[in-house]
């Protein structure tokens, strides 16, 4: 999905209302978040709230005031008391097996090198993790999240979404987002905003490469992509604009559709700077062509990032499944390391029992295997 996202060296900032705005992705100059919100609100389609959550969107949890039902083909599944998510009714994956295409060095279970240190040594901007405000009450969790040798960037899972920042039209609150920024600021970490409901472009394609039917496409056709990107560039000329989606990590119809879209935008001078590959995988089914796909996107003149990486397994866990999960994570990260235009990896929270696509009988997170 193309999201308004933010990434910044937090020591240069105060609170969320003064940010480095990046549309779904990387680094830019400071701009007022409130100003950005009001500029976007001038576009009629931005104020349209979806009646149902999209695939991978939030659909419940303590304090959640947004949609509690999911679009067709997905089911609302509780991750924890604070977070329920729309998961595909039938999981799909673009390819299978492990990538094994890169020999970039990664820490082993006995290595003293930590994930963000390794990423930056490999020339990446960061290795990051999603998080959420309720998790800040867990001291052990917070200690690892705050270690910038593990994580050079954190992504707030919910506190920068539309329902959190504008619970009523015209009424803005940034307390949750400010708390995340303050944490990152104290740890010299970057922040990537995650604003699911007022994204610029949200997962435009179906898995077969056709355009997804939604209020934007049904009203404006494909022109909504142009309008969104041009408006975002006008709001901040220095922002990097990303389109972010899932199931585009391996070769297939959806990845091809995204490449064709990027190529078309570039040919017509519509601003587009990067593609985010979400990376929601199943153990043993990471696409073997992920590095090739990233290289193909980079060849179009954009950069790429792994933005929401998790690899889930069916319980009960076994040593073999855990080893395969570790290998899968290593292969995805190695693929990014091997592509100069891949700027970093964000995992969709790092510890078992928190977030991501934690189904009743599935365990997705990286856990202690960082």
PDB file of N, CA and C in Angstrom, residues 23 32 40 54 91 124 130 132 139 146 149 152 169 185 237 242 263 292 295-296 298 301 303:
ATOM      1  N   UNK A  23       6.190   9.879   2.289  1.00  0.00           N
ATOM      2  CA  UNK A  23       5.009   9.159   1.861  1.00  0.00           C
ATOM      3  C   UNK A  23       5.397   7.721   1.624  1.00  0.00           C
ATOM      4  N   UNK A  32       5.006  20.027   8.933  1.00  0.00           N
ATOM      5  CA  UNK A  32       4.015  19.821   9.978  1.00  0.00           C
ATOM      6  C   UNK A  32       3.076  18.699   9.591  1.00  0.00           C
ATOM      7  N   UNK A  40      -4.136  17.021   2.752  1.00  0.00           N
ATOM      8  CA  UNK A  40      -4.721  15.810   2.177  1.00  0.00           C
ATOM      9  C   UNK A  40      -6.235  15.809   2.321  1.00  0.00           C
ATOM     10  N   UNK A  54      -9.390  -3.654   4.974  1.00  0.00           N
ATOM     11  CA  UNK A  54      -8.769  -4.392   3.886  1.00  0.00           C
ATOM     12  C   UNK A  54      -7.981  -5.576   4.436  1.00  0.00           C
ATOM     13  N   UNK A  91      -4.471 -18.481   2.598  1.00  0.00           N
ATOM     14  CA  UNK A  91      -3.180 -17.834   2.426  1.00  0.00           C
ATOM     15  C   UNK A  91      -2.581 -18.190   1.086  1.00  0.00           C
ATOM     16  N   UNK A 124      22.816  -0.660   4.585  1.00  0.00           N
ATOM     17  CA  UNK A 124      21.392  -0.351   4.638  1.00  0.00           C
ATOM     18  C   UNK A 124      21.136   0.800   5.606  1.00  0.00           C
ATOM     19  N   UNK A 130       8.082  -3.207  13.864  1.00  0.00           N
ATOM     20  CA  UNK A 130       6.815  -2.601  14.255  1.00  0.00           C
ATOM     21  C   UNK A 130       6.663  -2.703  15.769  1.00  0.00           C
ATOM     22  N   UNK A 132       3.663  -1.272  19.184  1.00  0.00           N
ATOM     23  CA  UNK A 132       2.396  -0.621  19.487  1.00  0.00           C
ATOM     24  C   UNK A 132       2.430  -0.135  20.928  1.00  0.00           C
ATOM     25  N   UNK A 139       8.415  -4.327  30.311  1.00  0.00           N
ATOM     26  CA  UNK A 139       9.781  -3.816  30.451  1.00  0.00           C
ATOM     27  C   UNK A 139      10.788  -4.637  29.656  1.00  0.00           C
ATOM     28  N   UNK A 146      14.227  -0.952  22.425  1.00  0.00           N
ATOM     29  CA  UNK A 146      14.951   0.309  22.576  1.00  0.00           C
ATOM     30  C   UNK A 146      16.435   0.192  22.262  1.00  0.00           C
ATOM     31  N   UNK A 149      21.087  -1.129  18.500  1.00  0.00           N
ATOM     32  CA  UNK A 149      21.943  -2.065  17.770  1.00  0.00           C
ATOM     33  C   UNK A 149      21.113  -3.228  17.217  1.00  0.00           C
ATOM     34  N   UNK A 152      17.219  -0.059  14.343  1.00  0.00           N
ATOM     35  CA  UNK A 152      17.532   1.330  14.052  1.00  0.00           C
ATOM     36  C   UNK A 152      16.308   2.126  13.676  1.00  0.00           C
ATOM     37  N   UNK A 169     -13.947  13.990  12.686  1.00  0.00           N
ATOM     38  CA  UNK A 169     -13.503  14.863  11.605  1.00  0.00           C
ATOM     39  C   UNK A 169     -13.157  16.249  12.145  1.00  0.00           C
ATOM     40  N   UNK A 185      13.193   8.855  19.818  1.00  0.00           N
ATOM     41  CA  UNK A 185      14.097   9.989  19.983  1.00  0.00           C
ATOM     42  C   UNK A 185      15.119   9.705  21.080  1.00  0.00           C
ATOM     43  N   UNK A 237       7.693  18.471  -1.496  1.00  0.00           N
ATOM     44  CA  UNK A 237       8.477  18.142  -2.691  1.00  0.00           C
ATOM     45  C   UNK A 237       9.667  17.240  -2.422  1.00  0.00           C
ATOM     46  N   UNK A 242       6.175   6.068  -2.042  1.00  0.00           N
ATOM     47  CA  UNK A 242       6.203   4.621  -2.221  1.00  0.00           C
ATOM     48  C   UNK A 242       4.803   4.085  -2.504  1.00  0.00           C
ATOM     49  N   UNK A 263       6.441   1.536 -14.158  1.00  0.00           N
ATOM     50  CA  UNK A 263       6.997   1.931 -15.449  1.00  0.00           C
ATOM     51  C   UNK A 263       6.136   2.996 -16.118  1.00  0.00           C
ATOM     52  N   UNK A 292      15.459 -11.359  -7.289  1.00  0.00           N
ATOM     53  CA  UNK A 292      15.262 -10.996  -8.698  1.00  0.00           C
ATOM     54  C   UNK A 292      14.188  -9.928  -8.845  1.00  0.00           C
ATOM     55  N   UNK A 295      15.475  -6.575  -7.764  1.00  0.00           N
ATOM     56  CA  UNK A 295      16.370  -6.033  -8.793  1.00  0.00           C
ATOM     57  C   UNK A 295      15.584  -5.483  -9.981  1.00  0.00           C
ATOM     58  N   UNK A 296      14.481  -6.148 -10.329  1.00  0.00           N
ATOM     59  CA  UNK A 296      13.656  -5.677 -11.441  1.00  0.00           C
ATOM     60  C   UNK A 296      12.995  -4.343 -11.113  1.00  0.00           C
ATOM     61  N   UNK A 298      14.188  -2.112  -8.968  1.00  0.00           N
ATOM     62  CA  UNK A 298      15.271  -1.126  -8.935  1.00  0.00           C
ATOM     63  C   UNK A 298      15.662  -0.716 -10.350  1.00  0.00           C
ATOM     64  N   UNK A 301      14.095   2.269 -11.860  1.00  0.00           N
ATOM     65  CA  UNK A 301      14.447   3.588 -11.361  1.00  0.00           C
ATOM     66  C   UNK A 301      13.848   3.943 -10.020  1.00  0.00           C
ATOM     67  N   UNK A 303      13.629   2.701  -5.629  1.00  0.00           N
ATOM     68  CA  UNK A 303      14.234   1.884  -4.587  1.00  0.00           C
ATOM     69  C   UNK A 303      13.171   0.980  -3.986  1.00  0.00           C
TER      70      UNK A 303
END
